[in-house]
Coordinates of C-alpha atoms in Angstrom, one line a residue:
Chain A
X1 CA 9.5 -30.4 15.7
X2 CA 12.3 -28.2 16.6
X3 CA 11.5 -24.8 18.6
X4 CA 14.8 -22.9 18.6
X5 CA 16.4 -22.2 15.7
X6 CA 19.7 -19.8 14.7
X7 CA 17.9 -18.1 12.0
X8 CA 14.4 -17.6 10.8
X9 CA 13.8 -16.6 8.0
X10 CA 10.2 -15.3 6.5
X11 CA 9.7 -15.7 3.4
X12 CA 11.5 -17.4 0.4
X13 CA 11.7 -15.0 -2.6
X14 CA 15.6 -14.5 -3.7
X15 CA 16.0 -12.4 -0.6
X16 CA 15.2 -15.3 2.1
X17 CA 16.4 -17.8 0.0
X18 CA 20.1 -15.7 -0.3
X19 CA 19.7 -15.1 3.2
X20 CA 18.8 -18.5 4.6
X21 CA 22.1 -19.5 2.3
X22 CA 24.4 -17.0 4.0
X23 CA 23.6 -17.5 7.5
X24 CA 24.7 -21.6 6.6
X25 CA 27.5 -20.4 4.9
X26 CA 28.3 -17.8 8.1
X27 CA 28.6 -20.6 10.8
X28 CA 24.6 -20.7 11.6
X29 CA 23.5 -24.3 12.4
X30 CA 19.7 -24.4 12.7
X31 CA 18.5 -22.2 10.2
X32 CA 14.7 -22.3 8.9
X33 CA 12.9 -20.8 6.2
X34 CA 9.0 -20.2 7.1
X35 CA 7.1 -19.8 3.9
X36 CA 3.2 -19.3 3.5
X37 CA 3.1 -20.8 -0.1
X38 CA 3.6 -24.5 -0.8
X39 CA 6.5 -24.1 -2.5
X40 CA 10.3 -22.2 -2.2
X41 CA 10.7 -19.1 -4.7
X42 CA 8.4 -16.2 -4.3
X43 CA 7.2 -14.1 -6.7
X44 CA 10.4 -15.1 -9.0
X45 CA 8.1 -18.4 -9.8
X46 CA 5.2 -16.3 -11.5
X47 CA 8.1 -14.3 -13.6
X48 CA 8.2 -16.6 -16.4
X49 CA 10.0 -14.1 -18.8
X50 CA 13.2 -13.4 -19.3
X51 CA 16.1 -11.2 -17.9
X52 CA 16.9 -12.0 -14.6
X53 CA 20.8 -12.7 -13.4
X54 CA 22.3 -10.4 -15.8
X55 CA 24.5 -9.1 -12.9
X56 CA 25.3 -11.8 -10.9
X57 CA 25.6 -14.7 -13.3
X58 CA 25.8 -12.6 -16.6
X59 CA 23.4 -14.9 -18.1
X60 CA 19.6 -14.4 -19.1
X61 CA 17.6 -16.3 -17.6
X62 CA 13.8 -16.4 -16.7
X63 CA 12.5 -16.2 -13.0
X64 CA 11.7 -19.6 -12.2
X65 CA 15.5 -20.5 -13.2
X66 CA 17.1 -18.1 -11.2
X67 CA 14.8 -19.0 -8.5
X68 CA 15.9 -23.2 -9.0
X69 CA 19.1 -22.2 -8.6
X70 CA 19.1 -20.5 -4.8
X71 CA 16.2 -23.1 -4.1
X72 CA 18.7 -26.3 -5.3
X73 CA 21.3 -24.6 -2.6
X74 CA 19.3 -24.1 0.0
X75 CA 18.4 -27.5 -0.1
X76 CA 21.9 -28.7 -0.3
X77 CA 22.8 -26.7 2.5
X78 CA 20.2 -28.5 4.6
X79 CA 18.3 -25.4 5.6
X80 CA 14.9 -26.4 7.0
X81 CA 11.8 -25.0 5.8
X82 CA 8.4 -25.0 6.6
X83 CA 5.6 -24.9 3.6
X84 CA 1.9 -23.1 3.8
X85 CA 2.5 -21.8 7.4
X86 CA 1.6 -18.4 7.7
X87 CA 3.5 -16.5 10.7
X88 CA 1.0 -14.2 12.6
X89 CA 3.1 -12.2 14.9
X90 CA 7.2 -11.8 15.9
X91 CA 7.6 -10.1 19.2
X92 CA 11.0 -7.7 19.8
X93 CA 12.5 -11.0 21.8
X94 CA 12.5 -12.8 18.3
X95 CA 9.9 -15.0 19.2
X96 CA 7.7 -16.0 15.9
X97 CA 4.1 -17.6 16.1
X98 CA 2.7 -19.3 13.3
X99 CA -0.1 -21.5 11.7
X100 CA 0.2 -24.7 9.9
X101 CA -2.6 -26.7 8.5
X102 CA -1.0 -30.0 9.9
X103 CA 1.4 -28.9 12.9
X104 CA -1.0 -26.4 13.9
X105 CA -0.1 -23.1 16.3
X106 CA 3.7 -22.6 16.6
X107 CA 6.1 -21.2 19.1
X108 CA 9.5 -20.8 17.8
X109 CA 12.3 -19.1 19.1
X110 CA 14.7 -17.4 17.2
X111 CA 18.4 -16.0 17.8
X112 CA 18.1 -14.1 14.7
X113 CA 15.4 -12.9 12.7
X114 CA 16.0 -11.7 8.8
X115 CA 12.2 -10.4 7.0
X116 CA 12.2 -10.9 3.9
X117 CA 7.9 -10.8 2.9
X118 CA 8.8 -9.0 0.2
X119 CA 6.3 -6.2 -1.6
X120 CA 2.6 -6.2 -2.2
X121 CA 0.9 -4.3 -5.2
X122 CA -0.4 -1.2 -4.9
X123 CA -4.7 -2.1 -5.2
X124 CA -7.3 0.2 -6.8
X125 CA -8.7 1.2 -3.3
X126 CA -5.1 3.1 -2.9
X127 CA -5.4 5.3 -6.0
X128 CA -8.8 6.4 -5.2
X129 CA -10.3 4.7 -8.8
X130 CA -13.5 5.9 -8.8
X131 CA -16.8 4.3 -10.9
X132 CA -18.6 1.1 -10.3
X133 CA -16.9 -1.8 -8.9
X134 CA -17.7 -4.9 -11.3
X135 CA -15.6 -8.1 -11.7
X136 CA -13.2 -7.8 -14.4
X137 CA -9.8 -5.5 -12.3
X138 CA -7.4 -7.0 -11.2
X139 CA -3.6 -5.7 -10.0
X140 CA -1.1 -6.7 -12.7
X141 CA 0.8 -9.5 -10.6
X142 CA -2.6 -11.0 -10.0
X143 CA -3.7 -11.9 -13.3
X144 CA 0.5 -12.5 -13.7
X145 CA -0.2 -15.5 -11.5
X146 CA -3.3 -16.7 -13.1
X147 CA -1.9 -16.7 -16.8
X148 CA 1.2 -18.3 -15.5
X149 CA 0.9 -20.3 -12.8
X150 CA -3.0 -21.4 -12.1
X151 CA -3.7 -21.7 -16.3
X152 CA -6.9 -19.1 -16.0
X153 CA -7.0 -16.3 -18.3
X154 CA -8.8 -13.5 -16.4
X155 CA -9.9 -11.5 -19.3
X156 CA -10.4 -11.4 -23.7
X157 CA -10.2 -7.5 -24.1
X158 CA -8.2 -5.3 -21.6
X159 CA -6.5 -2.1 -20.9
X160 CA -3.9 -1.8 -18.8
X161 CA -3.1 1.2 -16.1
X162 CA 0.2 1.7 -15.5
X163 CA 3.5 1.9 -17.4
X164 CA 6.0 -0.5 -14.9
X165 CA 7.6 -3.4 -15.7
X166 CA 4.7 -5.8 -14.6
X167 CA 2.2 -4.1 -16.1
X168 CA 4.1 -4.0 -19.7
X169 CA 5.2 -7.5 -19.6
X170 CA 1.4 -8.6 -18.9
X171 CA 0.4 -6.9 -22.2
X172 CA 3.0 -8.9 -24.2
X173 CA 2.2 -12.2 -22.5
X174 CA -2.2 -11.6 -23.0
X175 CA -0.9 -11.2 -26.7
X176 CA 1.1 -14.5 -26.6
X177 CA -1.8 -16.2 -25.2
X178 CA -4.5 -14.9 -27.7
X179 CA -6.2 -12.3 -25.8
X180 CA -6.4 -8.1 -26.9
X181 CA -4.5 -5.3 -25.1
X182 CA -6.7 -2.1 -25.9
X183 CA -4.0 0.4 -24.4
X184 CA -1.6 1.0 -21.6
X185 CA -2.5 4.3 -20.1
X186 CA 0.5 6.4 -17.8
X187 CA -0.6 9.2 -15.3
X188 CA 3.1 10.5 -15.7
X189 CA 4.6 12.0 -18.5
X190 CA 7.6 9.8 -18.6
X191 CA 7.4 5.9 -18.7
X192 CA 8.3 4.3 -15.4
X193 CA 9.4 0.9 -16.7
X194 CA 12.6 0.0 -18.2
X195 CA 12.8 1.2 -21.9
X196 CA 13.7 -2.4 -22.9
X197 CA 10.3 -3.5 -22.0
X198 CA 8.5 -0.9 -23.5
X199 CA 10.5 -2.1 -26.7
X200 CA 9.7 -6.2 -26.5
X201 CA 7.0 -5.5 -25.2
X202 CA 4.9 -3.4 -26.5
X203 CA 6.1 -2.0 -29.5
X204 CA 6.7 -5.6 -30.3
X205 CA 3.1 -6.0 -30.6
X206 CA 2.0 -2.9 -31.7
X207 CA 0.6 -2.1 -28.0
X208 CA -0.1 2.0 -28.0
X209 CA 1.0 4.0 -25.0
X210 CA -0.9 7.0 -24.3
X211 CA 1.5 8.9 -21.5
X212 CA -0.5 12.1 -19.3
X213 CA -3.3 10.3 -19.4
X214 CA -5.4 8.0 -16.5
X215 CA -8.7 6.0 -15.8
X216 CA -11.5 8.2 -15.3
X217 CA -14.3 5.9 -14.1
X218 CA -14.8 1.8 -14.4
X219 CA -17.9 1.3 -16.3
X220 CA -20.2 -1.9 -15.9
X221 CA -22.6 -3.6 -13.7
X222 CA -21.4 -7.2 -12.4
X223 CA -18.5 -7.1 -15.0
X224 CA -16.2 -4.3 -16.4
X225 CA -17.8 -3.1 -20.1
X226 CA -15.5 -0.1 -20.5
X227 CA -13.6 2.2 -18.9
X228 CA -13.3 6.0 -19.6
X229 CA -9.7 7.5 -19.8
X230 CA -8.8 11.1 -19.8
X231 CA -5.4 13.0 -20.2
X232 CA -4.5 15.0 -17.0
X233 CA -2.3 18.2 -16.7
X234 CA 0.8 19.1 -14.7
X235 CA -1.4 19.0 -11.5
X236 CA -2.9 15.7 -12.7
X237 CA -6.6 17.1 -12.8
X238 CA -8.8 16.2 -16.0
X239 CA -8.3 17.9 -19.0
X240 CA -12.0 18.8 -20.5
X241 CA -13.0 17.6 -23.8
X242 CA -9.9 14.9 -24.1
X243 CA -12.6 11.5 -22.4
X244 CA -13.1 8.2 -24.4
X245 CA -14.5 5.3 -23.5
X246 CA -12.5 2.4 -24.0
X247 CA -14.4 -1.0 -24.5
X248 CA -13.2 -3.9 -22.4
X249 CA -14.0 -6.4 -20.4
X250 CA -10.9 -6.2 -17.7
X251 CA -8.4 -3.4 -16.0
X252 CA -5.0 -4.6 -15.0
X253 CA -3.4 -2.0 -12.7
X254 CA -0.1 -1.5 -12.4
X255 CA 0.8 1.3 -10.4
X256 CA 3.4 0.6 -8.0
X257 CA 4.9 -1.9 -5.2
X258 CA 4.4 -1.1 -1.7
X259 CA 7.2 -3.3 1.2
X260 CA 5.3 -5.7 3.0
X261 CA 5.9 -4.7 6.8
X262 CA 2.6 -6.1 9.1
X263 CA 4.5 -8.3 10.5
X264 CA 7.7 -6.1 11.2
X265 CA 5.5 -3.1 12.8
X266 CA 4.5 -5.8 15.2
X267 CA 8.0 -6.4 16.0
X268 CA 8.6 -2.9 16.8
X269 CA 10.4 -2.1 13.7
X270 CA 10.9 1.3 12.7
X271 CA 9.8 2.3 9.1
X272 CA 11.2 5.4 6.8
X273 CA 7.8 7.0 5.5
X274 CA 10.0 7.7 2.6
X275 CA 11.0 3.8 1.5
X276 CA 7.9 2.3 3.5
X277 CA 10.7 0.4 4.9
X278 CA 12.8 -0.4 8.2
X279 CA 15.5 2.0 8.6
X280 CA 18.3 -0.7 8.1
X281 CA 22.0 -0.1 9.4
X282 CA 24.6 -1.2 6.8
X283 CA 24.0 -5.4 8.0
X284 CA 20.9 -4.6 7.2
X285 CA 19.9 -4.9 10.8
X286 CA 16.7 -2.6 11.6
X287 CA 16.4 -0.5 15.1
X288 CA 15.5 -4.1 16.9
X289 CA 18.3 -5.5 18.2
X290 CA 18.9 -9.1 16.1
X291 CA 16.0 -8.5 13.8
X292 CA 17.3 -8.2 9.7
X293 CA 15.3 -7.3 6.8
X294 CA 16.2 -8.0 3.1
X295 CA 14.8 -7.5 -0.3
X296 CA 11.7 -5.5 -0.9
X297 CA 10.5 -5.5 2.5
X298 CA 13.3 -2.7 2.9
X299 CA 12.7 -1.0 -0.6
X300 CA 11.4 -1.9 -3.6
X301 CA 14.3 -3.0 -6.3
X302 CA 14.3 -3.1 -9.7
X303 CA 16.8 -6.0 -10.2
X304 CA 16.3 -9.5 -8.6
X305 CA 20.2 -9.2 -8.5
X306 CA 20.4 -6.2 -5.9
X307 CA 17.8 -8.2 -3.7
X308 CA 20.1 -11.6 -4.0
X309 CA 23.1 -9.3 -2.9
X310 CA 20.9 -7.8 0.1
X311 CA 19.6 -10.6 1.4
X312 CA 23.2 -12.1 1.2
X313 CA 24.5 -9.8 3.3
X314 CA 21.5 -9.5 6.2
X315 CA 21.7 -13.7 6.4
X316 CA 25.6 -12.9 7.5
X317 CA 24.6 -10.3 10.0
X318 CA 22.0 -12.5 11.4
X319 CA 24.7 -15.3 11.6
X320 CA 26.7 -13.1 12.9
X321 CA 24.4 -12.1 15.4
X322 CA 23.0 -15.5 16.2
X323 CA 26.5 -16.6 17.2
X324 CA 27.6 -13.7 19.5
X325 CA 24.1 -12.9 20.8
X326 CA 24.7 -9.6 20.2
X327 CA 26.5 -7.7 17.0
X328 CA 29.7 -6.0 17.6
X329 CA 29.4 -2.6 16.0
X330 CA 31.0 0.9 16.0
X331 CA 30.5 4.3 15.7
X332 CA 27.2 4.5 13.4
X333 CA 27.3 7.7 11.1
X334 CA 23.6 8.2 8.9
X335 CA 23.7 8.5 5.6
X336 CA 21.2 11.2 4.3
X337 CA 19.4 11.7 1.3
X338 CA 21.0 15.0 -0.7
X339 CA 20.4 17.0 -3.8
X340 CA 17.8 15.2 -6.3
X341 CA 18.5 12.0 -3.9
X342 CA 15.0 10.9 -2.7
X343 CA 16.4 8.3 -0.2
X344 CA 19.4 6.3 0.3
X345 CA 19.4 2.6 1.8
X346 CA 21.4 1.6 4.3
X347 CA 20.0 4.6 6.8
X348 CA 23.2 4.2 8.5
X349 CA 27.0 3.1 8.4
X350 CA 29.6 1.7 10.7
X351 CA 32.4 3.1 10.1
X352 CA 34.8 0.4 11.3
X353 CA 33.3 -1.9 8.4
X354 CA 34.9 -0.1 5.6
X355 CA 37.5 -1.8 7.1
X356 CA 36.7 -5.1 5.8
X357 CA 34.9 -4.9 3.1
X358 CA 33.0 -2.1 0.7
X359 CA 29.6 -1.0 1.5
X360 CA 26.6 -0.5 -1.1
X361 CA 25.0 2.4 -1.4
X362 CA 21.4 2.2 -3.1
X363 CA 19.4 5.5 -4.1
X364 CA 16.8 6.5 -6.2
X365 CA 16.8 10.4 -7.9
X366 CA 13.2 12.4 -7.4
X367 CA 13.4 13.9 -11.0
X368 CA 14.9 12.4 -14.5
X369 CA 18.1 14.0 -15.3
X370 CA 19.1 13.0 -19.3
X371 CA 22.4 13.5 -19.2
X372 CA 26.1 12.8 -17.6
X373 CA 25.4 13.2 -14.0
X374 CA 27.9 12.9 -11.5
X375 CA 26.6 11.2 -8.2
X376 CA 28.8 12.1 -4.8
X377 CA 29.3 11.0 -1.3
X378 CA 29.9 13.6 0.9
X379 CA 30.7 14.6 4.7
X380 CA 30.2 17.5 6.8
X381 CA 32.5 19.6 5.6
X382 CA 31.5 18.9 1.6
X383 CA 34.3 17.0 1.6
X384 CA 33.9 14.2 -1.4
X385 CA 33.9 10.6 -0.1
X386 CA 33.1 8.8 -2.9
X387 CA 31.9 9.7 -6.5
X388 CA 30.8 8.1 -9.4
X389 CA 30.0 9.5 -13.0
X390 CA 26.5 8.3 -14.5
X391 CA 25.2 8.5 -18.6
X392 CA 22.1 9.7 -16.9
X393 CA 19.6 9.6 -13.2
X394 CA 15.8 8.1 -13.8
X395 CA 13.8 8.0 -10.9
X396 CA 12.7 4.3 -12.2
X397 CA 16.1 3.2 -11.8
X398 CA 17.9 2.5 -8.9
X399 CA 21.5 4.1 -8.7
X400 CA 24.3 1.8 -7.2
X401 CA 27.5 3.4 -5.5
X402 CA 29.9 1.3 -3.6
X403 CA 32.1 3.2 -0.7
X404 CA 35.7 1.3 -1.1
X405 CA 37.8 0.2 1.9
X406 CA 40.7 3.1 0.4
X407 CA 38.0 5.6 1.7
X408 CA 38.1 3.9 5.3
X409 CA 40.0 7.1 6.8
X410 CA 37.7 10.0 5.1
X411 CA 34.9 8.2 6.9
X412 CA 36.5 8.6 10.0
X413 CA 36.6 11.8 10.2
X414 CA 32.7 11.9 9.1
X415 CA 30.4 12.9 11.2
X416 CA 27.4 12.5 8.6
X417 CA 27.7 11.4 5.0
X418 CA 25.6 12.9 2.1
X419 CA 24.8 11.5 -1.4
X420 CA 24.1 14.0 -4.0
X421 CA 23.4 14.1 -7.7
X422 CA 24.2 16.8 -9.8
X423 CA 24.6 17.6 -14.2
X424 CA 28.3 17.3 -14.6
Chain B
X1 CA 16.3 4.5 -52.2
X2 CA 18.5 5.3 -49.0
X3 CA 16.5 5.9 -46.0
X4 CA 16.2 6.8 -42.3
X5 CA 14.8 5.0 -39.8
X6 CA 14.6 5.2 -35.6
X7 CA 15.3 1.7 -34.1
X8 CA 15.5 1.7 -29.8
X9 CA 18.4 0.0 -29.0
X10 CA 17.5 -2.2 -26.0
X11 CA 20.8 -3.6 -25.6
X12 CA 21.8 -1.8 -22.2
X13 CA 19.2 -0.4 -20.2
X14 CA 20.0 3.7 -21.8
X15 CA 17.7 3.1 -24.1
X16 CA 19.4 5.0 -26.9
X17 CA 17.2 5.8 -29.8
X18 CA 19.4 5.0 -32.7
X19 CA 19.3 6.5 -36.3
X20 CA 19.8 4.1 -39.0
X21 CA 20.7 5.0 -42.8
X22 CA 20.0 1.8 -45.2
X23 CA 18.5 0.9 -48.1
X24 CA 16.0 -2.5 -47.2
X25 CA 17.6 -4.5 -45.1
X26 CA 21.4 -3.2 -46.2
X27 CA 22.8 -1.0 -43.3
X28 CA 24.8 2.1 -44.7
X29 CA 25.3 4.1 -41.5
X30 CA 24.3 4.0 -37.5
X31 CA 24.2 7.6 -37.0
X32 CA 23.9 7.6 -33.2
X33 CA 25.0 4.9 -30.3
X34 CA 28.0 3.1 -29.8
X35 CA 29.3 0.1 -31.1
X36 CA 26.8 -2.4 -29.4
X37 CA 24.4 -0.3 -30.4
X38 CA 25.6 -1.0 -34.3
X39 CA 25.2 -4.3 -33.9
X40 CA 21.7 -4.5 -32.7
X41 CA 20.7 -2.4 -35.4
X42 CA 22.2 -4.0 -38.0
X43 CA 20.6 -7.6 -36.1
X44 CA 17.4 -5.6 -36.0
X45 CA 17.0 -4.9 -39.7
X46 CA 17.9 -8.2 -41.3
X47 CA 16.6 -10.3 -38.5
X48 CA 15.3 -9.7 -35.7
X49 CA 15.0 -12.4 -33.0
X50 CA 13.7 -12.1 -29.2
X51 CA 13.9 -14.2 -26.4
X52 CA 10.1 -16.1 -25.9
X53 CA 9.0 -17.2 -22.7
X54 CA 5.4 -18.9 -22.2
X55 CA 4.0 -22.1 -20.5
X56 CA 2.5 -25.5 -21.7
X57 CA 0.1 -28.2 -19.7
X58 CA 1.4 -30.2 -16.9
X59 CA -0.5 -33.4 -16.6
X60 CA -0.1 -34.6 -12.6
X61 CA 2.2 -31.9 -11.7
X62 CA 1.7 -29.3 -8.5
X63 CA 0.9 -26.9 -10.8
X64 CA -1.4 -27.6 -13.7
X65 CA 1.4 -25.2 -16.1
X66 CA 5.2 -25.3 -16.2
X67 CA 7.1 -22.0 -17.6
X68 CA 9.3 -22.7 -20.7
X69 CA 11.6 -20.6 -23.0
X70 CA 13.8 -20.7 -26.0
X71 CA 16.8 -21.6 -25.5
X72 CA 18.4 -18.7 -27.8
X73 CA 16.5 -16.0 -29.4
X74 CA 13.9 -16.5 -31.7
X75 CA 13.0 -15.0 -34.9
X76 CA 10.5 -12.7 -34.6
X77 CA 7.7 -12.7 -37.0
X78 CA 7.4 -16.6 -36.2
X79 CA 6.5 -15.7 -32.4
X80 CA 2.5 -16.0 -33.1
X81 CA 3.2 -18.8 -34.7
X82 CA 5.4 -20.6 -31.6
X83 CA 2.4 -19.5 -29.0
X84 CA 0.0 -21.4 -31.0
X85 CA 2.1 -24.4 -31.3
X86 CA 3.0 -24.6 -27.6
X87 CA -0.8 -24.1 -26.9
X88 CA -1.3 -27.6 -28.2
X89 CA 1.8 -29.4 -25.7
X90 CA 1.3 -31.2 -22.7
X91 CA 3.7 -33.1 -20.8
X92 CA 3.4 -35.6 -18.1
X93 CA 4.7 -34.9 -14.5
X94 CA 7.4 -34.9 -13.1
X95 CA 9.0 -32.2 -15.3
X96 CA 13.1 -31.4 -15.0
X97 CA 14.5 -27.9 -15.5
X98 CA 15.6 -27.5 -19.5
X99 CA 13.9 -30.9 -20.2
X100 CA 13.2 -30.2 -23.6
X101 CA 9.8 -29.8 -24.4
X102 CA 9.7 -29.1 -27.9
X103 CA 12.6 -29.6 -29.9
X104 CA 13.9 -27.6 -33.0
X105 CA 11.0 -25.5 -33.0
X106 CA 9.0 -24.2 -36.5
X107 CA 12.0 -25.7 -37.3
X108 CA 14.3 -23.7 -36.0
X109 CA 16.9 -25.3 -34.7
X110 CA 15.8 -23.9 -31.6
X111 CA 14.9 -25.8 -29.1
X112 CA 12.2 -24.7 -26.2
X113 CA 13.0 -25.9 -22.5
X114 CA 11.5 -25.9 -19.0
X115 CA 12.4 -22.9 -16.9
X116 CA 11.8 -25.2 -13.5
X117 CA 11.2 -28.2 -12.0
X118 CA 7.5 -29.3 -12.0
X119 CA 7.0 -32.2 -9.2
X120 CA 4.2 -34.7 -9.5
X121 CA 1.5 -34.7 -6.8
X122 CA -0.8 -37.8 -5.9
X123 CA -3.6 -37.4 -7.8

């Protein structure tokens, strides 16, 4: 086989499987795909509901459709990819070693790098869960890919920690396939899925929601038998005389997605403590030289849409790069979280892109704001950018503000640009 | 007897919580939301319908499951009915993407259809 290639890509969720697309479409010849499962597609395949592509196609499909679709083009575009190889370490010179049950250990050598591994679910160890550790809890997305994929039901009677998306879609898809959903329990007093869900999902099935209020202990010898919950207060300590034990026989956690970024550490990558995530420039290019990263490896989305469009973009920077063996860029300015903004991805911005084409901005706010909010992009001086009126700012949903090629001279004389939300 | 009821519009991601005024299933007034808004709560009273996405048996395929949905939304109070009917499908590998795999469903008129493509493997 082949040791040099244009561009690798890891992993083939809708990130790598956009990006792998892009660098074809962007003059890369040898482009590969490495993939540790035995198929293309990602997590998108164990997504069996509905929902996806509402941006990008304005159609509603499920997962595994959306995922046929990139998977088909990649295909057509004669990308190569290789299936259950695992890639154990990527060195700053974009050299990639990997394991393969039938090639064996492999050397590859790559122009251009684009991650894309993706997310990984947040596990009981990491919220500090305590009580006895029987069979019987599992993280949401596990027990998604045992229902939908592998045809094992892990459970008859659960509960279910965490109000996300996952999590709530799980409890409507035990229903569907005969099992009981006790309760969904949310530490926070607001739900951190999208309302839609909590709608079709649970109220849908009569599912109760019981915000403030946690897992106490896991009770049970060699399997879960019940699980005590409590409400918590503002500083999310136990509130005495509010436990119940809740019979069950499993716990689904859903509480939260974490980037996926062994393998990019090893590289050398820098990561924002805030995202868990490289710091990315507006190519999506991290601090390595010719090393990309798209999709939930750089921060966790909440549309498969936004990750298509990222990934999109970091395959044509790694073209881009492969091509030119380097990746002509100008003066970088960084882009900086302001008021109520918890983070902003890209880290940073060249101004001489504006030029081109508009740049995405992607934030998240820290606290909910219910009502019209107006969202800015500012330098310096406080001189206004960019700005963009919102109905309201949820820290569950991401916030989307393109900077427009008109704006190409206030950037120049930017030194610094800062996004900011505030009431209107 | 007019009465008030709260229906959660899900039609954008807002999430309005919408007041409607009707009497049964006769809308008189959508006291909050926008148009869209009316609509769905109008659609919500008199017939509600959803989207249903589950999975049936894959004889030979890589997987021993392949994801299906409905083709348009479905009516509601016959989803319970539509999971225990697809529990009892199984289809033989290989498996096209909206291959039909039950047609005009409860009788529907809806049709349910593969979400992917399910290759067969060697057994």
């Amino acid at each position: 086989m082949k040791t040099n290639y244009d561009v690798i890509v890891i992993g083939s969720g809708p990130g790598g499987l956009a990006a792998a697309i892009a660098a074809k479409e962007n003059g890369a010849d040898d482009v590969l795909i490495i993939e540790r499962d035995v198929e293309l597609g990602g997590i998108l395949l164990q997504c069996i509901h509905n929902g996806f592509g509402l941006q990008l196609f304005n159609e509603d499909m499920p997962g595994p459709t959306y995922a046929q679709y990139y998977i088909d083009k990649v295909k057509a575009h004669g990308v190569e990819t290789l299936m259950d190889t695992m890639v154990l370490d990527i060195s700053p010179q974009r050299e990639i070693f990997a394991i393969n049950k039938d090639l064996g250990y492999l050397d590859l050598q790559a122009k251009a790098i684009v991650l894309a591994m993706g997310c990984r679910e947040r596990t009981r160890a990491q919220i500090m869960l305590p009580g006895a550790r029987p069979a019987g809890v599992y993280t949401a997305g596990t027990a998604q890919r045992f229902v939908n994929v592998e045809g094992h039901m892990p459970g008859n009677k659960f509960v279910i920690l965490g109000s996300g998306d996952i999590g709530m879609i799980m409890a409507r898809r035990l229903t569907i396939e005969g099992a009981q959903v006790e309760r969904v329990l949310e530490i926070m007093p607001y739900l951190t899925g999208l309302t839609r869900n909590y709608v079709q999902c649970l109220l849908d099935y009569g599912i109760t929601l019981q915000k403030h209020r946690t897992v106490n202990r896991i009770i049970g010898r060699d399997r879960v038998e019940a699980i005590e919950a409590v409400t918590v207060d503002e500083k999310w300590q136990p509130v005495p005389g509010t436990k119940e034990i809740i019979p069950c026989d499993t716990l689904l956690l859903s509480v939260g997605l974490i980037p996926e970024n062994e393998l990019s550490k090893k590289a050398g990558v820098l990561l924002d403590p805030i995202t868990n995530g490289p710091y990315v420039d507006d190519r999506f290019m991290t601090n390595v030289p010719g090393i990309f990263a798209a999709g939930n490896v750089v921060q966790v989305y909440d549309l498969v849409d936004w990750v298509t469009e990222a990934g999109s973009t970091a395959g044509k920077g790694a073209a881009q790069f492969a091509l030119a063996e380097k990746l002509e860029t100008g003066e970088e300015i960084p882009l900086k979280a302001g008021e109520n903004i918890r983070y902003v991805v890209p880290h940073k911005l060249d101004k001489n892109h504006l030029a081109e084409e508009q740049v995405r901005l992607q934030m998240r706010a820290i606290t909910p704001m219910e009502e019209r909010v107006l969202v800015t992009v500012e330098d310096q001086n406080g001189e206004v950018v960019t700005k963009k009126g919102e109905p309201y700012a949820r820290p569950g949903e991401i916030i989307t503000l393109a900077i427009q090629p008109k704006a190409y001279e206030a950037v120049q004389r930017a030194t610094s640009l800062t996004v900011n939300v505030r009431k209107r | 007897m007019a009465e008030i009821s709260e229906i959660i519009c899900v039609t954008c991601p807002k999430g309005c919580t919408l007041r409607v005024k009707h009497e049964g299933k006769q809308v008189l007034e959508v006291l909050d939301g926008c148009k869209r808004g009316e609509e769905y709560a109008i659609c919500e009273l008199q017939d509600p319908r959803r989207m249903v996405a589950s999975t049936v048996r894959v004889d030979g395929g890589l997987h021993p499951l392949v994801p299906v949905y409905t083709k348009k939304a479905f009516p509601k109070h016959l989803i319970p009915d539509l999971a225990r009917a697809l529990r009892n499908v199984e289809i033989p590998a290989p498996v096209k993407i909206n291959q039909v795999v039950l047609p005009n469903a409860l009788g529907t008129g809806i049709d349910v259809v593969a979400s992917r493509d399910m290759p067969k493997v060697a057994a």
